[in-house]
Coordinates of C-alpha atoms in Angstrom, one line a residue:
M210 CA 76.3 -241.5 8.5
K211 CA 75.8 -243.6 11.2
M212 CA 77.2 -241.3 13.4
Q213 CA 74.3 -239.0 13.1
L214 CA 71.8 -241.4 13.0
K215 CA 73.1 -242.7 16.5
T216 CA 73.1 -239.0 17.6
L217 CA 69.6 -238.8 16.0
M218 CA 67.7 -241.7 17.4
S219 CA 69.5 -240.8 20.8
T220 CA 67.8 -236.9 20.8
V221 CA 65.1 -238.4 19.7
L222 CA 65.0 -240.9 22.7
L223 CA 65.7 -238.3 24.7
L224 CA 62.8 -236.1 23.3
G225 CA 60.1 -238.9 23.3
G226 CA 61.3 -239.5 26.7
M227 CA 60.8 -236.6 27.9
A228 CA 57.7 -235.7 25.4
F229 CA 55.9 -238.2 26.5
G230 CA 57.2 -237.8 30.8
T231 CA 55.6 -233.9 30.6
A232 CA 52.4 -235.4 29.1
A233 CA 51.9 -238.0 32.4
Q234 CA 50.7 -239.9 29.5
A235 CA 48.8 -243.7 29.3
A236 CA 52.3 -245.8 29.6
D237 CA 49.8 -249.1 26.9
R238 CA 50.5 -247.2 23.3
Q239 CA 48.5 -248.4 19.9
F240 CA 50.7 -248.0 16.6
L241 CA 49.7 -248.7 13.6
N242 CA 52.5 -249.6 10.8
V243 CA 49.7 -249.5 7.8
S244 CA 52.0 -251.8 4.5
Y245 CA 52.7 -253.8 1.9
D246 CA 51.8 -257.6 1.3
A247 CA 55.3 -258.9 1.7
T248 CA 56.0 -256.8 4.8
R249 CA 54.0 -259.3 7.2
E250 CA 56.9 -261.2 8.4
F251 CA 59.9 -258.7 8.6
Y252 CA 57.4 -255.9 10.5
D253 CA 56.1 -259.0 12.9
E254 CA 59.7 -259.3 14.0
F255 CA 60.8 -255.9 13.9
N256 CA 57.8 -254.7 16.5
K257 CA 58.9 -258.0 18.8
S258 CA 62.3 -256.1 18.4
F259 CA 61.6 -251.9 18.3
G260 CA 59.1 -252.9 21.0
Q261 CA 61.4 -254.5 23.7
Y262 CA 64.2 -251.0 22.0
W263 CA 61.8 -248.8 23.1
K264 CA 60.3 -250.3 26.6
S265 CA 64.0 -250.3 27.6
K266 CA 64.3 -246.6 26.7
T267 CA 61.1 -245.4 27.4
G268 CA 59.0 -247.3 29.7
L269 CA 56.6 -247.4 27.8
S270 CA 55.1 -250.3 25.8
V271 CA 53.6 -250.3 22.7
D272 CA 50.9 -252.2 20.8
F273 CA 51.9 -252.2 17.0
K274 CA 50.1 -253.0 14.5
Q275 CA 49.5 -254.3 10.8
S276 CA 48.1 -253.2 7.9
H277 CA 49.1 -256.0 4.4
G278 CA 47.2 -255.2 0.9
G279 CA 48.5 -254.3 -2.1
S280 CA 50.5 -250.8 -1.9
G281 CA 48.2 -248.8 -4.5
K282 CA 45.1 -250.1 -2.3
Q283 CA 47.0 -249.6 1.2
A284 CA 48.4 -245.3 0.3
R285 CA 44.7 -244.9 -0.9
S286 CA 43.5 -246.5 2.3
V287 CA 45.4 -244.1 4.2
V288 CA 43.4 -241.8 2.4
D289 CA 40.1 -242.7 2.9
G290 CA 40.8 -242.7 6.6
L291 CA 42.9 -245.3 7.9
K292 CA 44.9 -243.4 11.1
G293 CA 48.4 -245.5 10.3
D294 CA 51.2 -243.9 12.0
V295 CA 53.8 -245.4 9.9
V296 CA 53.2 -246.2 5.7
T297 CA 56.0 -248.3 4.7
L298 CA 54.9 -249.2 0.6
A299 CA 56.8 -250.5 -2.2
L300 CA 57.2 -247.2 -4.2
A301 CA 57.2 -243.5 -3.2
N302 CA 54.4 -242.6 -5.3
D303 CA 51.8 -244.3 -3.1
I304 CA 53.4 -241.9 -0.1
E305 CA 52.3 -239.4 -2.5
E306 CA 49.1 -239.8 -3.0
I307 CA 48.6 -238.6 0.8
V308 CA 51.0 -236.6 0.9
K309 CA 48.8 -235.0 -1.6
S310 CA 45.9 -235.6 1.0
G311 CA 47.5 -233.0 3.0
Q312 CA 48.7 -236.0 6.1
I313 CA 52.1 -236.6 4.9
Q314 CA 54.5 -233.0 4.7
K315 CA 55.8 -232.5 0.9
N316 CA 59.6 -233.2 1.9
W317 CA 58.8 -236.4 3.4
Q318 CA 62.0 -237.7 1.3
K319 CA 64.7 -235.7 3.2
E320 CA 63.1 -236.7 6.4
F321 CA 65.4 -240.3 5.8
P322 CA 68.5 -241.5 4.7
H323 CA 68.3 -242.2 0.9
N324 CA 65.3 -240.5 -0.1
S325 CA 63.6 -242.4 2.7
A326 CA 64.1 -245.9 1.3
P327 CA 65.8 -248.1 3.8
Y328 CA 66.1 -251.6 1.7
T329 CA 65.7 -251.5 -1.7
S330 CA 64.9 -255.2 -3.1
A331 CA 64.7 -256.6 -6.5
I332 CA 62.0 -258.0 -9.4
V333 CA 63.0 -261.7 -10.4
F334 CA 61.5 -264.3 -11.2
M335 CA 60.4 -268.0 -10.2
V336 CA 59.7 -270.7 -12.1
R337 CA 59.0 -274.9 -11.2
K338 CA 61.9 -276.7 -10.2
G339 CA 64.4 -277.0 -14.0
N340 CA 62.7 -274.0 -15.3
P341 CA 60.4 -276.8 -18.0
K342 CA 59.3 -273.7 -20.2
G343 CA 63.8 -272.3 -20.2
I344 CA 62.9 -269.0 -18.6
K345 CA 66.0 -267.5 -18.8
D346 CA 65.6 -263.5 -19.4
W347 CA 62.5 -260.3 -20.4
S348 CA 63.0 -262.0 -24.0
D349 CA 61.9 -265.7 -22.8
L350 CA 58.7 -264.1 -21.1
T351 CA 57.4 -262.5 -24.8
K352 CA 57.1 -266.5 -25.8
S353 CA 53.9 -268.5 -27.4
G354 CA 53.3 -270.4 -24.4
V355 CA 54.1 -269.3 -20.8
Q356 CA 51.7 -268.5 -18.9
I357 CA 52.9 -265.6 -16.6
I358 CA 51.4 -264.5 -12.4
T359 CA 51.9 -261.0 -11.9
P360 CA 49.8 -258.8 -10.0
N361 CA 47.8 -255.7 -11.1
P362 CA 49.5 -252.6 -12.3
K363 CA 46.8 -250.6 -10.4
T364 CA 46.4 -252.4 -7.0
G365 CA 49.7 -253.1 -6.0
G366 CA 53.8 -251.8 -6.1
L367 CA 55.0 -255.0 -6.9
P368 CA 53.6 -255.2 -10.4
R369 CA 54.4 -251.2 -11.3
W370 CA 58.2 -252.5 -10.2
V371 CA 57.6 -255.4 -12.8
Y372 CA 56.1 -253.2 -15.5
L373 CA 58.9 -250.6 -15.2
S374 CA 61.9 -253.4 -14.9
A375 CA 59.8 -255.4 -18.4
W376 CA 60.0 -251.0 -20.3
G377 CA 63.5 -250.4 -19.1
Y378 CA 65.3 -253.3 -20.2
A379 CA 63.1 -253.6 -24.0
L380 CA 64.0 -250.1 -24.3
K381 CA 68.3 -250.7 -23.9
Q382 CA 67.9 -253.2 -26.4
P383 CA 70.4 -252.4 -29.7
G384 CA 68.2 -249.7 -31.7
G385 CA 65.7 -250.0 -28.7
N386 CA 63.2 -246.8 -28.3
E387 CA 59.8 -246.7 -27.1
A388 CA 57.8 -247.7 -29.4
Q389 CA 59.1 -250.8 -29.2
A390 CA 58.9 -250.8 -25.7
K391 CA 55.7 -250.7 -25.4
E392 CA 55.1 -253.3 -28.5
F393 CA 57.5 -255.7 -26.0
V394 CA 55.4 -254.9 -22.8
G395 CA 52.1 -255.4 -24.5
K396 CA 53.6 -259.1 -26.4
M397 CA 54.0 -259.7 -22.2
Y398 CA 51.4 -259.8 -20.6
H399 CA 48.7 -261.3 -22.7
N400 CA 50.5 -263.8 -21.6
V401 CA 49.5 -263.0 -18.6
K402 CA 47.4 -266.0 -17.2
V403 CA 46.7 -264.0 -13.6
M404 CA 46.3 -261.1 -12.1
D405 CA 45.8 -260.7 -8.6
S406 CA 45.5 -257.6 -7.0
A407 CA 48.9 -258.4 -4.8
A408 CA 52.0 -259.9 -4.5
R409 CA 51.4 -261.6 -1.8
A410 CA 48.0 -263.1 -3.5
S411 CA 49.9 -263.7 -6.9
M412 CA 52.6 -265.8 -5.0
T413 CA 49.5 -268.1 -4.2
T414 CA 48.3 -268.1 -7.2
F415 CA 52.0 -269.6 -8.5
A416 CA 53.1 -271.8 -5.5
E417 CA 49.7 -273.2 -3.3
R418 CA 47.2 -273.4 -6.2
G419 CA 50.1 -274.6 -8.8
I420 CA 49.3 -271.9 -11.5
G421 CA 51.2 -270.9 -14.2
D422 CA 54.6 -271.6 -15.4
V423 CA 56.7 -268.5 -14.2
L424 CA 55.9 -266.1 -11.0
L425 CA 57.6 -262.0 -11.6
T426 CA 58.2 -261.1 -8.4
W427 CA 60.1 -259.7 -5.3
E428 CA 63.7 -261.3 -4.6
N429 CA 62.3 -261.2 -1.3
E430 CA 59.7 -263.2 -1.5
A431 CA 60.9 -265.6 -3.4
L432 CA 63.5 -266.5 -1.5
V433 CA 61.2 -266.8 1.2
T434 CA 58.9 -268.6 -0.3
Q435 CA 62.1 -271.0 -1.1
K436 CA 63.1 -271.4 2.1
A437 CA 59.2 -272.4 3.4
L438 CA 58.6 -274.9 0.8
G439 CA 61.5 -275.6 0.0
K440 CA 63.9 -275.3 -3.3
G441 CA 63.1 -278.7 -4.6
K442 CA 59.5 -277.5 -5.8
F443 CA 60.8 -274.3 -7.5
D444 CA 63.8 -272.4 -9.1
I445 CA 64.5 -268.3 -9.4
V446 CA 66.1 -266.6 -11.6
Y447 CA 68.3 -263.4 -11.8
P448 CA 67.2 -261.8 -14.8
S449 CA 69.8 -259.1 -16.8
M450 CA 69.3 -256.1 -15.3
T451 CA 66.3 -255.4 -13.5
I452 CA 65.1 -251.4 -12.1
L453 CA 66.4 -250.3 -8.3
T454 CA 63.0 -251.0 -6.9
E455 CA 63.3 -248.8 -3.6
P456 CA 60.6 -248.8 -1.3
S457 CA 59.5 -246.3 0.5
V458 CA 58.6 -245.3 4.6
A459 CA 56.9 -242.3 5.6
I460 CA 55.4 -240.7 8.9
V461 CA 51.6 -239.6 8.4
D462 CA 52.4 -236.9 10.1
R463 CA 48.4 -236.2 10.2
T464 CA 48.5 -238.5 12.3
V465 CA 50.9 -238.7 15.6
E466 CA 49.8 -234.6 15.4
K467 CA 46.9 -235.5 16.9
N468 CA 47.9 -239.4 18.6
G469 CA 50.7 -238.1 20.3
N470 CA 53.4 -241.0 18.8
K471 CA 55.3 -238.4 16.7
W472 CA 59.2 -239.2 18.6
L473 CA 57.7 -242.7 18.6
A474 CA 56.8 -242.6 14.5
Q475 CA 60.2 -241.3 14.7
G476 CA 61.8 -244.2 16.5
Y477 CA 60.5 -246.8 14.5
I478 CA 61.8 -245.4 11.2
N479 CA 65.3 -244.5 12.6
Y480 CA 65.9 -248.0 14.3
L481 CA 64.6 -249.7 10.6
Y482 CA 69.2 -247.5 9.3
S483 CA 70.4 -249.2 12.5
P484 CA 72.1 -251.9 12.7
L485 CA 70.1 -254.4 14.2
G486 CA 67.7 -253.6 11.3
Q487 CA 69.7 -253.4 8.7
D488 CA 70.1 -256.7 10.0
M489 CA 67.0 -257.4 10.3
A490 CA 65.8 -257.3 7.1
A491 CA 69.0 -258.8 4.9
R492 CA 67.9 -262.5 7.3
H493 CA 64.3 -261.4 5.9
Y494 CA 66.0 -261.2 2.2
Y495 CA 65.9 -257.2 1.5
R496 CA 68.9 -255.5 0.2
P497 CA 70.2 -253.7 3.1
R498 CA 71.3 -250.1 2.5
N499 CA 74.2 -250.2 4.8
P500 CA 77.4 -251.5 3.2
E501 CA 79.0 -253.7 5.9
I502 CA 76.2 -255.8 6.2
L503 CA 75.2 -256.2 2.7
A504 CA 78.8 -257.9 2.2
K505 CA 78.0 -259.9 5.3
Y506 CA 75.5 -261.4 3.9
S507 CA 76.7 -261.3 -0.5
H508 CA 76.1 -265.2 -0.1
Q509 CA 72.4 -264.4 -0.8
F510 CA 72.4 -261.2 -3.0
P511 CA 74.3 -262.2 -6.0
K512 CA 75.6 -259.4 -8.1
L513 CA 73.0 -258.0 -10.4
K514 CA 72.6 -255.4 -12.9
T515 CA 70.0 -252.5 -12.0
F516 CA 68.7 -249.7 -13.6
T517 CA 66.8 -246.5 -11.1
I518 CA 63.3 -245.1 -12.0
D519 CA 64.7 -241.4 -12.1
E520 CA 67.6 -242.8 -15.5
V521 CA 65.1 -244.3 -17.5
F522 CA 62.0 -242.8 -16.7
G523 CA 62.1 -239.4 -14.9
G524 CA 60.5 -239.8 -11.5
W525 CA 58.2 -242.1 -10.0
A526 CA 54.8 -238.9 -11.2
K527 CA 55.7 -238.7 -14.9
A528 CA 56.3 -242.8 -14.4
Q529 CA 52.8 -242.9 -13.1
Q530 CA 51.4 -239.8 -14.9
T531 CA 52.7 -242.2 -18.1
H532 CA 52.4 -245.1 -17.8
F533 CA 49.8 -246.4 -15.0
A534 CA 47.2 -243.2 -14.9
N535 CA 43.8 -244.1 -16.2
G536 CA 43.7 -244.7 -19.8
A537 CA 48.0 -245.0 -20.1
I538 CA 50.2 -246.9 -21.2
F539 CA 49.1 -250.1 -18.8
D540 CA 45.5 -249.7 -20.2
Q541 CA 46.2 -249.6 -23.4
I542 CA 48.7 -252.8 -23.9
Y543 CA 46.0 -254.9 -21.7
N544 CA 42.9 -253.5 -23.1
T545 CA 44.8 -253.9 -26.7
K546 CA 43.5 -257.7 -28.2
R547 CA 46.5 -259.3 -30.0

């Protein structure tokens, strides 16, 4: 895999240099990465590193721009006309919504390794220091008096992973079935105190505004916040199991074909899979795909019991239709008064 990526990177850079040189295009280019909330700090560093790398190989300077928000909203923005060169979103289904608009090719997941998901994360619980409500696992989130902070699954990627993690946990309990999972998840959402539109807003609600007993969030977001604000304020609880969250990346084909950024976009995503890109992801608390780099950071990534969306839900297309479409199960359980 390393040799394949190295060869592919070399080919991309060579062809990219030839394409830009032949077209005699201006050295300064603009490039937009449309991403989700929790990646702000990571891509700020990544863009600087890749920009230096790209200039050293091609002589071209790139003006990198970022757009952040709830993953679902970001996907709709691209569908509605936001000209991103690449999208780095929280889940594959959001990219599939862009595919439906004809802006991304249908086989996008085959374009890069690991189904175009260069890093993973997990769902964790962030609680007040000392864990005063004694929250240890998903079952504790259904107890009376527990106030949960989590974003809205209709607008963000993280909250859909959260919802599906809770559902999968309930299914995997002894004698678990779909009816019991629906009842369990319904009880959990009955305890949601504030439902923001995206992950970063929920983190603000919990960590800065001081609302709620527990925040359901990305592992990377919790670790970053704990580091920034200090371990004296918050604890991180790893539940007994979590869905394997796989943020996805893709080139927006229609955009790069029009603006000439095709090879730049290819190099940009390949750089995510490079040892340097993988190490950078790990330093921002994303779990790298590269096993050697993952082992290097094993001290910050506890081993987890995980399940996949394909294993439990039959893939994103089925999960989206069953749980998050208008009038589907999430709407049914959230709108039911208990």
